[in-house]
Tab-separated table of C-alpha atoms in Angstrom:
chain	number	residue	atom	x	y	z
A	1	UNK	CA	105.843	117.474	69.930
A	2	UNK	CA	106.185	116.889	66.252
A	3	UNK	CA	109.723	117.270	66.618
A	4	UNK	CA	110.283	114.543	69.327
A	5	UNK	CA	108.086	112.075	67.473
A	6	UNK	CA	109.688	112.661	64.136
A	7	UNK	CA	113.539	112.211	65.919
A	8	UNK	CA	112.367	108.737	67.591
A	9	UNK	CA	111.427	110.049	71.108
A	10	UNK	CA	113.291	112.172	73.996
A	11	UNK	CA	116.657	112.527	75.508
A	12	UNK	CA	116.751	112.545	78.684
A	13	UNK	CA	117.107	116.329	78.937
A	14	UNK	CA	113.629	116.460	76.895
A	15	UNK	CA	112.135	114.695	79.622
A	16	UNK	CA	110.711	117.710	80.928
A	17	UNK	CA	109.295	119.485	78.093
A	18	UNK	CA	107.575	116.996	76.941
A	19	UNK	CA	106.123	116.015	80.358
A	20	UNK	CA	104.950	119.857	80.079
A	21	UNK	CA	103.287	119.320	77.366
A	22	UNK	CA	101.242	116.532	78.472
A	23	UNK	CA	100.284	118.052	81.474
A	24	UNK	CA	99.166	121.127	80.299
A	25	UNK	CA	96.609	119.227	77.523
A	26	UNK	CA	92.826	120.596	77.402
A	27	UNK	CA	90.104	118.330	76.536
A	28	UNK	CA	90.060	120.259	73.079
A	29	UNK	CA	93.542	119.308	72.062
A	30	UNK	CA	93.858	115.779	73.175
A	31	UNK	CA	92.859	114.465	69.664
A	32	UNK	CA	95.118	116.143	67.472
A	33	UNK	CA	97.776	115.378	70.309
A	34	UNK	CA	96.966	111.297	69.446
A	35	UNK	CA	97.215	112.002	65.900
A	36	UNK	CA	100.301	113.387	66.288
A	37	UNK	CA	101.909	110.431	68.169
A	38	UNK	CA	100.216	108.229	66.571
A	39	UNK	CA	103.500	106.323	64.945
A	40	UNK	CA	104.708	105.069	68.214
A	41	UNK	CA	101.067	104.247	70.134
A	42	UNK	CA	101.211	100.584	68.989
A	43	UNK	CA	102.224	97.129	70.638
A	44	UNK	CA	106.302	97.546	69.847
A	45	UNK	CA	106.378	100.833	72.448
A	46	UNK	CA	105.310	100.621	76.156
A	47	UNK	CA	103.279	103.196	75.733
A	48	UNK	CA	102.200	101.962	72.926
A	49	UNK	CA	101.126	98.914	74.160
A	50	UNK	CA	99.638	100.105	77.607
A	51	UNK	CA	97.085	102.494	75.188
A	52	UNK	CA	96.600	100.151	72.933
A	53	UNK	CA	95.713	97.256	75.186
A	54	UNK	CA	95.934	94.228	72.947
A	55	UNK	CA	94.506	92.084	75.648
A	56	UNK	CA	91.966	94.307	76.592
A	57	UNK	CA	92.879	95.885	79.717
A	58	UNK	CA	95.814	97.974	80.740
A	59	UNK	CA	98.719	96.969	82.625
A	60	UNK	CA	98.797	93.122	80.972
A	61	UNK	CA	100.810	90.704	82.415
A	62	UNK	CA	103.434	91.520	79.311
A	63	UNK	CA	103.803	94.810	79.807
A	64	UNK	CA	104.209	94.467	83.506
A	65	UNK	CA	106.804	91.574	82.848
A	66	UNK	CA	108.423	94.438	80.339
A	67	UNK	CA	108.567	97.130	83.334
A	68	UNK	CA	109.695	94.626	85.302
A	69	UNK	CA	112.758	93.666	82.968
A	70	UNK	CA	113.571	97.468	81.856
A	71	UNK	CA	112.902	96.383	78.606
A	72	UNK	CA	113.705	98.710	75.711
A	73	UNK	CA	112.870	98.446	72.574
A	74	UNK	CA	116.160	98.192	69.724
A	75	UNK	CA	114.241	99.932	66.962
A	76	UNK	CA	115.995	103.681	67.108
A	77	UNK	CA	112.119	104.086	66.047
A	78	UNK	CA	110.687	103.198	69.620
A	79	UNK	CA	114.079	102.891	71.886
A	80	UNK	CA	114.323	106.913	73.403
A	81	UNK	CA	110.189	106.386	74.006
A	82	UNK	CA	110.736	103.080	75.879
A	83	UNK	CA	113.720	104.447	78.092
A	84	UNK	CA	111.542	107.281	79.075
A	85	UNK	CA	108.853	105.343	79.814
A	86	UNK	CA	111.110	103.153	81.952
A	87	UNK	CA	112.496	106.112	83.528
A	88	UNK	CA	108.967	107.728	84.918
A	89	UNK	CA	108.208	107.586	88.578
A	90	UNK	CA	105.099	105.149	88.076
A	91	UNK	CA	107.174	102.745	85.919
A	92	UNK	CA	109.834	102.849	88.629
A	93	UNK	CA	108.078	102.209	91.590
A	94	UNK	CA	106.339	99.040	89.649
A	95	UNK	CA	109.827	97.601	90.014
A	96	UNK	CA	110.206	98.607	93.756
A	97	UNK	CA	107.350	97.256	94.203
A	98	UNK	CA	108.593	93.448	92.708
A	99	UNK	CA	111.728	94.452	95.319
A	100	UNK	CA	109.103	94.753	98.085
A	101	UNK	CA	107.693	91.523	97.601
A	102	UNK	CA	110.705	89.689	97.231
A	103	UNK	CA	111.625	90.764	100.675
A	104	UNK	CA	108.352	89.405	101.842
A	105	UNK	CA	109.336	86.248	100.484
A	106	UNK	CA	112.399	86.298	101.809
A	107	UNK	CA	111.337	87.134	105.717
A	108	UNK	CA	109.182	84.544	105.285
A	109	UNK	CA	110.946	81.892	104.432
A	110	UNK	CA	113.594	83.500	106.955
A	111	UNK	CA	110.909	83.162	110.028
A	112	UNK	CA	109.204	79.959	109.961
A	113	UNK	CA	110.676	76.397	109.184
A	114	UNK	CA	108.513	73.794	106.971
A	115	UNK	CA	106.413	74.627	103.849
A	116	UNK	CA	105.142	77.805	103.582
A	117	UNK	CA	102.161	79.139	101.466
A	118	UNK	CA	101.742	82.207	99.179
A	119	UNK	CA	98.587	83.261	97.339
A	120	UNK	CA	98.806	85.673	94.835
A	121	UNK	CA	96.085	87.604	93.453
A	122	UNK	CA	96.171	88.734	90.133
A	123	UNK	CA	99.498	86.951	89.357
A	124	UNK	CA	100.044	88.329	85.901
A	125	UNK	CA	103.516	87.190	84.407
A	126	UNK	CA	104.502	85.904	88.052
A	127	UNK	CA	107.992	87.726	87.256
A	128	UNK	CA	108.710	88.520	91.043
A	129	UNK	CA	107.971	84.700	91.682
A	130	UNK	CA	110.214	83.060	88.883
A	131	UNK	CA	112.673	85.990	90.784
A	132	UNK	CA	112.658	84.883	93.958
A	133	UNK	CA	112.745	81.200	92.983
A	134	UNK	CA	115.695	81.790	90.870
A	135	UNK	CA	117.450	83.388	93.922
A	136	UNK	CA	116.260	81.577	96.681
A	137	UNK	CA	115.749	77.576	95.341
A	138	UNK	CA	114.925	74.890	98.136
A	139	UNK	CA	113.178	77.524	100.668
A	140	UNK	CA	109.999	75.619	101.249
A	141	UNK	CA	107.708	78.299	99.535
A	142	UNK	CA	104.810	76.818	97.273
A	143	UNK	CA	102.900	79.312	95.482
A	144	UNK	CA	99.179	79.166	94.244
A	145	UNK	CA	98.591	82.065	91.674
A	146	UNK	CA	95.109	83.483	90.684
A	147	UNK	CA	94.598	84.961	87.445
A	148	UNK	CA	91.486	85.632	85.366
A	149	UNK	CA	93.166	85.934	82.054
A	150	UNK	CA	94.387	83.060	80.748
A	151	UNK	CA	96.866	84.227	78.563
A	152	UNK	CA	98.570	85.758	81.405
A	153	UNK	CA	98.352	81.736	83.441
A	154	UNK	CA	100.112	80.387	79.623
A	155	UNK	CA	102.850	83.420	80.308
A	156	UNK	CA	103.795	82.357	83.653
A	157	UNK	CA	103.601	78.859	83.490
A	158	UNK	CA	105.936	78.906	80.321
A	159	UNK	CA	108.149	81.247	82.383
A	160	UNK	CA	108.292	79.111	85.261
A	161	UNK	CA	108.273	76.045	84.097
A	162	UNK	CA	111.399	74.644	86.223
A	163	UNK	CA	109.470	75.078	89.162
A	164	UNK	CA	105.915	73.892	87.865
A	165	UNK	CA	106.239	71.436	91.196
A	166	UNK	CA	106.008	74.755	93.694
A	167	UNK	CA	103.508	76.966	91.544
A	168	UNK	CA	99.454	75.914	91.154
A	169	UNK	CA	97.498	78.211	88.763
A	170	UNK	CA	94.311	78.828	89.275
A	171	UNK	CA	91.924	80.409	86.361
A	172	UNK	CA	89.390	82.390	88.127
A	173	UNK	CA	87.910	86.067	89.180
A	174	UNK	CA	89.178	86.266	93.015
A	175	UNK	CA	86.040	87.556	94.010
A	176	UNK	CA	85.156	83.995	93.739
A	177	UNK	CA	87.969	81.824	94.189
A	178	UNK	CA	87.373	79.734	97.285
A	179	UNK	CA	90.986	78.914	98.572
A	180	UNK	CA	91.439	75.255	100.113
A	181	UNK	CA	93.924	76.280	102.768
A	182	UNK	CA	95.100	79.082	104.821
A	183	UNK	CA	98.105	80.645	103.809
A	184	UNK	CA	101.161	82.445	105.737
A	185	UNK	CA	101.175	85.137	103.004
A	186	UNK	CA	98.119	86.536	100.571
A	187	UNK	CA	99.620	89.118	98.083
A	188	UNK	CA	98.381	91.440	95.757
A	189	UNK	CA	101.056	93.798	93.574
A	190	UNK	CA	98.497	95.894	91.804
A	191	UNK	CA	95.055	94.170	90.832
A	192	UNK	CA	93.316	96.806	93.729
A	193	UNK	CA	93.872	99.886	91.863
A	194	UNK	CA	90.955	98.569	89.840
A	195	UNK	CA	88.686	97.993	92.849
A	196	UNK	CA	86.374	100.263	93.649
A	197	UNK	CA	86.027	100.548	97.535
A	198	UNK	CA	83.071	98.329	98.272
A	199	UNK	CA	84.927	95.074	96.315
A	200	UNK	CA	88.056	95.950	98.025
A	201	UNK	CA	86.405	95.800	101.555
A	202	UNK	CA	84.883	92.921	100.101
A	203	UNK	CA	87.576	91.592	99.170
A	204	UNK	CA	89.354	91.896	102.899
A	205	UNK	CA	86.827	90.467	104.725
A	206	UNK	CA	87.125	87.450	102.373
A	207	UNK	CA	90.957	87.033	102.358
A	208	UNK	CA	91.676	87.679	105.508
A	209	UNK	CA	89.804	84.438	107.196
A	210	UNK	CA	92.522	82.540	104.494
A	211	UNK	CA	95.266	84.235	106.636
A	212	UNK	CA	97.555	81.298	108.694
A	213	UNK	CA	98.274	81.964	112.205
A	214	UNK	CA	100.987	84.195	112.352
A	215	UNK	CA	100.932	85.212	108.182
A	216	UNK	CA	99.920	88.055	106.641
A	217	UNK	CA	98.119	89.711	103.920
A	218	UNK	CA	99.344	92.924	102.030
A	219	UNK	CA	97.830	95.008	99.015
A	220	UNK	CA	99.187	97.046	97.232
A	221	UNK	CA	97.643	100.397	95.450
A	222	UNK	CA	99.272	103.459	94.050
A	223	UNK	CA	99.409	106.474	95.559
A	224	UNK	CA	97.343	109.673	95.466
A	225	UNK	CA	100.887	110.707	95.111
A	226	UNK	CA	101.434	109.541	91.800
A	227	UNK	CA	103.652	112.061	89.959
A	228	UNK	CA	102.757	109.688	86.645
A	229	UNK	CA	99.324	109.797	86.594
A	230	UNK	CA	98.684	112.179	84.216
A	231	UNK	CA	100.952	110.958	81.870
A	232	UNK	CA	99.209	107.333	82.614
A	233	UNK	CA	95.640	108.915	82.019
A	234	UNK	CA	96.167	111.170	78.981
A	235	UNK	CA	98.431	109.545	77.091
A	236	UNK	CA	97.702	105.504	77.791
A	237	UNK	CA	94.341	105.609	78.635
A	238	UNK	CA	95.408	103.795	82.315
A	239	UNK	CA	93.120	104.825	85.237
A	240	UNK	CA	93.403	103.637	89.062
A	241	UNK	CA	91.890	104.206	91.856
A	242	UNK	CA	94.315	105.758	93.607
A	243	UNK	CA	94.486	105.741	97.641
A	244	UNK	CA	96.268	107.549	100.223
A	245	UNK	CA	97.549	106.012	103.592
A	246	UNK	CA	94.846	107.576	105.081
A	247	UNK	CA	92.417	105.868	102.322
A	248	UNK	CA	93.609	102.115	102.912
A	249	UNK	CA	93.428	102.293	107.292
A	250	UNK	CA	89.815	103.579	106.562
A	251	UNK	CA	89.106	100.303	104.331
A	252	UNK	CA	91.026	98.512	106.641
A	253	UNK	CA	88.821	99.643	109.785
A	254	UNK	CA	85.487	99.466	107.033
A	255	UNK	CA	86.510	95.773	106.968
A	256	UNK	CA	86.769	95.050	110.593
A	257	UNK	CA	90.045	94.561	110.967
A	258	UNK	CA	91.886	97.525	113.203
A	259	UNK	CA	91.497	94.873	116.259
A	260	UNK	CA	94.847	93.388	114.226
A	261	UNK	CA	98.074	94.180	113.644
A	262	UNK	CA	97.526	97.188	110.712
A	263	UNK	CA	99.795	99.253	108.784
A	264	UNK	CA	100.930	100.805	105.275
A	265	UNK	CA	104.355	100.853	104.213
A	266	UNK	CA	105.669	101.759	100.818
A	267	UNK	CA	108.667	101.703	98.582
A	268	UNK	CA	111.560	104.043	98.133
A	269	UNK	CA	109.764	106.600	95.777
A	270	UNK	CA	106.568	106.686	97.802
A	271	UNK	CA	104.236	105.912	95.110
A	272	UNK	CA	103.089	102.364	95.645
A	273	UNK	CA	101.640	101.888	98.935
A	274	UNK	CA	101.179	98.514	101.065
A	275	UNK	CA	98.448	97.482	103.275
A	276	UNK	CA	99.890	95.423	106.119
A	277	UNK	CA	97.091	93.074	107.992
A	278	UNK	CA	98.798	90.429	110.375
C-alpha cells in the first residue's frame, strides 16, 4: 500500500491488488490504513474529496459533476488515484445513470407536443440537465430543480445560465416542498440512497399525486449489487441504503401504488436501479 501511495496511485493492472487490500481490512487496521493514505485523502483527489466531505455530506454536487465529466486530476500526485476512481463500477454506473435520464428526457419530449414539466429532486450540479439542454435546445422541457444545499443551487445556476428561462430552483428539503403543478416527469438520480424506508414511502405517496396524466415518476437507488461498496464505505466514509429490485416493488406496494403501472429497470452494469411508477 505504501508503495502505491508513494508512486502516485495504481496502474491499471494494480487495480486488483489494491482492491484486495481494501476488502480484506479488519476493524483493527483501518487506522493505520488512513494514515497511510493520508497524502491523497484531501479535496484535489475524488476520493479525497468524497472522505473528506468539504460540504458536509458525501456525494456533493461537485464531485458528482466530477464523475459525471471523468474528471482527472493533472497532478502526477493525484492523476493514477482519480482514473481509478473513475474506472470503479460505482463511479461508472453514476454516469449510466446521467445516460438513463437523458433518455427519459428525450422520450419525453419525443411523446407529447407542448411544454412539458420535470421536477428534480435533489438536483445537485444539474449536469444531466445543462446535457440534455445542450443537445436537445427548443424541446419544450422546463425544469424546476429542488435542492437543499445552496451551494449546490449557485453551481447549477452558474452552469446553466443560458437556459436560466427553462430552469426554476427551488431551496428546500423535499420532504416539504409543496410543488404548484403536476408534472409529466418527477426524477430522482440518487438523493434515496439516503432515505431510510419510512421517508422513502413517504416520500411516494407525496410525489406521486404531483404526477401529470400520462407522466411518470422514477427513483433511483444503488444496488445491493454494488461491487463498490466496500471501497465506498472503508475508504470514503460513503454509506447508502442500498435496495434490491425486490426491495423497491415492496416500497412501491408499501406506498399504495401496485394498482399502477410499476417496474425497475437499470443501467448497463446493473448497479443503479430505477423505480418506474406511471
Amino acid at each position: 500500500l505504501k508503495y502505491l501511495v508513494e508512486k502516485g496511485g495504481p496502474e491499471p493492472h494494480e487495480y486488483e491488488e489494491f482492491n484486495f487490500i481494501v476488502k480484506t481490512l479488519d476493524a483493527e487496521n483501518l487506522h493505520e490504513f488512513r494514515e497511510v493514505i493520508n497524502p491523497i485523502l484531501n479535496i484535489n483527489s475524488l476520493i479525497g474529496r468524497s472522505y473528506v466531505k468539504p460540504f458536509g455530506y458525501p456525494g456533493d454536487f461537485y464531485l458528482i459533476d466530477h464523475i459525471y465529466s471523468n474528471h482527472v486530476n493533472a497532478d502526477k500526485k493525484y492523476r493514477n488515484w482519480d482514473i481509478y476512481y473513475q474506472n470503479q463500477e460505482g463511479t461508472m454506473a453514476v454516469r449510466n445513470r446521467k445516460d438513463y435520464f437523458l433518455d427519459q428526457c428525450l422520450r419525453l419530449s419525443l411523446k407529447k407536443q407542448g411544454v412539458k414539466k420535470v421536477l428534480i429532486l435533489g438536483s445537485g450540479p444539474a449536469t444531466d440537465v445543462n446535457e440534455f439542454l445542450n443537445m436537445y435546445g427548443g424541446n419544450d422541457i422546463t425544469f424546476d430543480l429542488v435542492d437543499y444545499d445552496q451551494n449546490a443551487i449557485d453551481y447549477s445556476s452558474a452552469k446553466n445560465k443560458e437556459f436560466e428561462k427553462l430552469i426554476s430552483y427551488h431551496k428546500v428539503n423535499v420532504l416539504r416542498f409543496e410543488p404548484s403543478r403536476r408534472y409529466d416527469l418527477i426524477w430522482s438520480a440518487g438523493l434515496f440512497d439516503y432515505f431510510r424506508e419510512k421517508h422513502f414511502v413517504y416520500l411516494l405517496r407525496k410525489y406521486i399525486n404531483y404526477v401529470a396524466e400520462g407522466g411518470e415518476l422514477i427513483i433511483g437507488n444503488f444496488s445491493t449489487e454494488n461491487p463498490s461498496k466496500i471501497l465506498m464505505e472503508v475508504v470514503s466514509e460513503w454509506y447508502l441504503n442500498y435496495r434490491s429490485r425486490e426491495d423497491l416493488l415492496k416500497i412501491a406496494g408499501d406506498s399504495g401504488l401496485l394498482n399502477r403501472n410499476v417496474f425497475v429497470e437499470a443501467e448497463a452494469l446493473g448497479v443503479n436501479l430505477f423505480l418506474n411508477v406511471q
